Amino acid sequence: MTRIEDIFTASRGVGSHPPIDWDPLVESDALQEAGLLDCRVCPITGRIGLLLDMRTSLQYRTGNAGLLVVRGMHLFRWGEEALERDLLNFAIVSSNPSVLSKGWRLDCSLFPDGELSVEGIAADFYLLNASEVPESPPDFSERRFDQARQDLPWWDSSCSVVEWSTTSLVPENR
């Protein structure tokens, strides 16, 4: 087992894993109803990481977490209506990947009011089984973040890769 953080920071594909059936790097709405938990933007490595809760996704029956890593970062854009609020689950309503002349892009609409766009040279998606994560997502109402986080897949969660995909023409270590 490895930590989700270790997959994000790895130089390229992690180990040998089966290809993913419903590929969010090429198929629209493959991430529908997945929860967006956290985003990492690392200028030092030129990477973006999107940590996803896959327990509510419509397309995947295996895996409770997802990690989308964009390498060679060109763009990270997040928008939402700015409100004072407690914890709020952002569910992906639509996801639209596209191949660009010099890379790859993903545009997502999220419920209740989020918009997310990421763009880079290449991307990898990992469907994961995170350890010690309950079958159902937490109820965010009347909970602090530290209370809800214990029931979420997180960067420090141990995990195993179930399936993966890449936009790279020649994936390494596959």
Tab-separated table of C-alpha atoms in Angstrom:
chain	number	residue	atom	x	y	z
A	1	MET	CA	0.000	0.000	0.000
A	2	THR	CA	1.012	3.566	-0.593
A	3	ARG	CA	-0.342	6.947	0.451
A	4	ILE	CA	-2.435	9.045	-1.935
A	5	GLU	CA	0.138	11.823	-1.476
A	6	ASP	CA	2.868	9.471	-2.733
A	7	ILE	CA	0.963	8.849	-5.963
A	8	PHE	CA	0.567	12.608	-6.466
A	9	THR	CA	4.278	13.250	-5.954
A	10	ALA	CA	5.560	10.231	-7.945
A	11	SER	CA	7.496	11.138	-11.087
A	12	ARG	CA	5.170	9.093	-13.349
A	13	GLY	CA	2.662	6.227	-13.312
A	14	VAL	CA	2.767	4.159	-10.137
A	15	GLY	CA	3.218	0.428	-10.705
A	16	SER	CA	1.332	-1.843	-13.064
A	17	HIS	CA	-2.459	-1.658	-12.943
A	18	PRO	CA	-5.393	-2.606	-15.155
A	19	PRO	CA	-6.707	0.100	-17.485
A	20	ILE	CA	-9.854	1.860	-16.392
A	21	ASP	CA	-13.152	0.912	-18.031
A	22	TRP	CA	-14.891	4.300	-17.977
A	23	ASP	CA	-12.035	6.732	-18.610
A	24	PRO	CA	-12.571	10.262	-17.224
A	25	LEU	CA	-9.591	11.507	-19.246
A	26	VAL	CA	-11.464	10.946	-22.522
A	27	GLU	CA	-15.163	10.373	-21.737
A	28	SER	CA	-17.536	13.202	-20.849
A	29	ASP	CA	-19.374	12.930	-17.544
A	30	ALA	CA	-17.376	9.929	-16.359
A	31	LEU	CA	-16.885	11.732	-13.039
A	32	GLN	CA	-20.571	12.543	-12.588
A	33	GLU	CA	-21.623	12.667	-8.920
A	34	ALA	CA	-18.081	12.150	-7.597
A	35	GLY	CA	-17.314	14.512	-4.726
A	36	LEU	CA	-14.474	17.010	-5.065
A	37	LEU	CA	-12.640	16.823	-1.735
A	38	ASP	CA	-9.495	18.835	-2.273
A	39	CYS	CA	-7.287	20.432	-4.917
A	40	ARG	CA	-3.522	20.754	-4.826
A	41	VAL	CA	-1.570	23.118	-7.014
A	42	CYS	CA	2.186	22.617	-6.794
A	43	PRO	CA	4.150	25.234	-8.770
A	44	ILE	CA	7.450	23.546	-7.850
A	45	THR	CA	6.525	20.352	-9.713
A	46	GLY	CA	4.078	21.941	-12.173
A	47	ARG	CA	1.288	19.621	-11.025
A	48	ILE	CA	-2.344	19.804	-10.085
A	49	GLY	CA	-3.992	17.113	-7.971
A	50	LEU	CA	-7.753	16.650	-7.651
A	51	LEU	CA	-8.753	14.344	-4.793
A	52	LEU	CA	-12.174	12.795	-5.345
A	53	ASP	CA	-14.658	10.848	-3.247
A	54	MET	CA	-15.851	8.105	-5.610
A	55	ARG	CA	-18.397	6.529	-3.218
A	56	THR	CA	-21.208	8.581	-4.771
A	57	SER	CA	-20.066	8.454	-8.411
A	58	LEU	CA	-22.453	7.017	-10.964
A	59	GLN	CA	-19.912	5.227	-13.174
A	60	TYR	CA	-17.679	3.317	-10.760
A	61	ARG	CA	-18.655	0.416	-8.524
A	62	THR	CA	-15.132	-0.319	-7.298
A	63	GLY	CA	-12.872	2.161	-5.560
A	64	ASN	CA	-13.812	4.712	-2.937
A	65	ALA	CA	-11.385	7.455	-3.974
A	66	GLY	CA	-9.973	8.975	-7.124
A	67	LEU	CA	-6.902	11.035	-7.876
A	68	LEU	CA	-6.527	13.049	-11.051
A	69	VAL	CA	-2.990	14.362	-11.579
A	70	VAL	CA	-2.310	17.011	-14.235
A	71	ARG	CA	1.362	17.303	-15.191
A	72	GLY	CA	2.936	20.269	-16.975
A	73	MET	CA	0.373	22.641	-15.457
A	74	HIS	CA	-0.931	25.445	-17.660
A	75	LEU	CA	-4.130	26.429	-15.840
A	76	PHE	CA	-6.005	25.964	-12.584
A	77	ARG	CA	-9.263	27.890	-12.247
A	78	TRP	CA	-11.861	27.599	-9.470
A	79	GLY	CA	-14.998	29.673	-9.116
A	80	GLU	CA	-17.965	29.628	-6.768
A	81	GLU	CA	-20.408	32.114	-5.326
A	82	ALA	CA	-18.542	33.532	-2.337
A	83	LEU	CA	-20.619	32.858	0.755
A	84	GLU	CA	-19.872	32.507	4.447
A	85	ARG	CA	-20.681	28.842	4.962
A	86	ASP	CA	-19.986	25.693	6.878
A	87	LEU	CA	-18.691	22.533	5.212
A	88	LEU	CA	-20.172	21.893	1.796
A	89	ASN	CA	-19.882	18.871	-0.443
A	90	PHE	CA	-19.224	19.802	-4.074
A	91	ALA	CA	-20.510	17.050	-6.386
A	92	ILE	CA	-19.402	16.951	-10.014
A	93	VAL	CA	-22.450	17.483	-12.226
A	94	SER	CA	-20.561	17.353	-15.524
A	95	SER	CA	-16.974	16.710	-16.552
A	96	ASN	CA	-15.720	17.479	-20.040
A	97	PRO	CA	-12.183	16.429	-20.980
A	98	SER	CA	-10.613	17.685	-24.197
A	99	VAL	CA	-7.377	17.120	-26.061
A	100	LEU	CA	-5.544	20.321	-26.987
A	101	SER	CA	-2.809	20.881	-29.544
A	102	LYS	CA	-0.272	20.950	-26.705
A	103	GLY	CA	-1.951	19.082	-23.914
A	104	TRP	CA	-5.143	18.184	-22.122
A	105	ARG	CA	-7.953	20.060	-20.342
A	106	LEU	CA	-10.837	19.230	-18.022
A	107	ASP	CA	-13.813	21.490	-17.340
A	108	CYS	CA	-16.185	20.559	-14.500
A	109	SER	CA	-19.442	21.979	-13.231
A	110	LEU	CA	-20.182	21.207	-9.606
A	111	PHE	CA	-23.285	21.313	-7.439
A	112	PRO	CA	-24.234	23.609	-5.825
A	113	ASP	CA	-22.340	26.372	-7.623
A	114	GLY	CA	-18.734	25.455	-8.456
A	115	GLU	CA	-16.785	25.650	-11.705
A	116	LEU	CA	-13.369	24.035	-12.094
A	117	SER	CA	-10.961	23.992	-15.038
A	118	VAL	CA	-7.532	22.386	-15.154
A	119	GLU	CA	-5.114	22.218	-18.073
A	120	GLY	CA	-1.665	20.784	-18.620
A	121	ILE	CA	0.587	18.774	-20.873
A	122	ALA	CA	-0.702	15.384	-19.664
A	123	ALA	CA	-2.935	13.777	-17.037
A	124	ASP	CA	-3.240	10.534	-15.092
A	125	PHE	CA	-6.320	9.214	-13.300
A	126	TYR	CA	-6.152	6.668	-10.494
A	127	LEU	CA	-9.195	4.825	-9.146
A	128	LEU	CA	-8.233	3.932	-5.576
A	129	ASN	CA	-9.300	1.910	-2.569
A	130	ALA	CA	-8.404	4.040	0.436
A	131	SER	CA	-8.052	2.182	3.738
A	132	GLU	CA	-10.255	2.794	6.749
A	133	VAL	CA	-12.869	4.771	4.827
A	134	PRO	CA	-16.512	3.929	5.668
A	135	GLU	CA	-18.840	2.797	2.871
A	136	SER	CA	-20.877	6.017	3.006
A	137	PRO	CA	-19.638	9.616	2.842
A	138	PRO	CA	-19.965	11.648	6.042
A	139	ASP	CA	-22.825	13.981	6.833
A	140	PHE	CA	-21.240	17.423	6.786
A	141	SER	CA	-24.049	19.137	8.679
A	142	GLU	CA	-23.081	20.372	12.131
A	143	ARG	CA	-19.577	18.877	11.921
A	144	ARG	CA	-16.204	20.534	11.935
A	145	PHE	CA	-13.734	19.702	9.180
A	146	ASP	CA	-11.504	17.629	11.482
A	147	GLN	CA	-14.538	15.515	12.432
A	148	ALA	CA	-15.683	14.945	8.839
A	149	ARG	CA	-12.178	14.355	7.467
A	150	GLN	CA	-11.748	11.114	9.416
A	151	ASP	CA	-14.490	9.603	7.202
A	152	LEU	CA	-12.967	10.838	3.928
A	153	PRO	CA	-10.195	9.556	1.699
A	154	TRP	CA	-7.393	12.072	2.201
A	155	TRP	CA	-3.837	12.755	1.063
A	156	ASP	CA	-2.389	10.775	3.973
A	157	SER	CA	-4.735	7.794	3.451
A	158	SER	CA	-3.127	4.461	2.642
A	159	CYS	CA	-4.496	3.122	-0.606
A	160	SER	CA	-4.168	0.611	-3.393
A	161	VAL	CA	-4.675	1.425	-7.062
A	162	VAL	CA	-7.634	-0.424	-8.603
A	163	GLU	CA	-7.366	0.949	-12.161
A	164	TRP	CA	-5.664	3.851	-13.901
A	165	SER	CA	-5.427	5.749	-17.164
A	166	THR	CA	-3.107	8.299	-18.717
A	167	THR	CA	-3.065	10.734	-21.608
A	168	SER	CA	0.653	10.114	-22.126
A	169	LEU	CA	1.449	8.436	-25.440
A	170	VAL	CA	4.033	6.152	-23.858
A	171	PRO	CA	3.069	5.441	-20.255
A	172	GLU	CA	5.975	4.447	-18.051
A	173	ASN	CA	5.752	1.605	-15.506
A	174	ARG	CA	2.395	0.450	-16.744
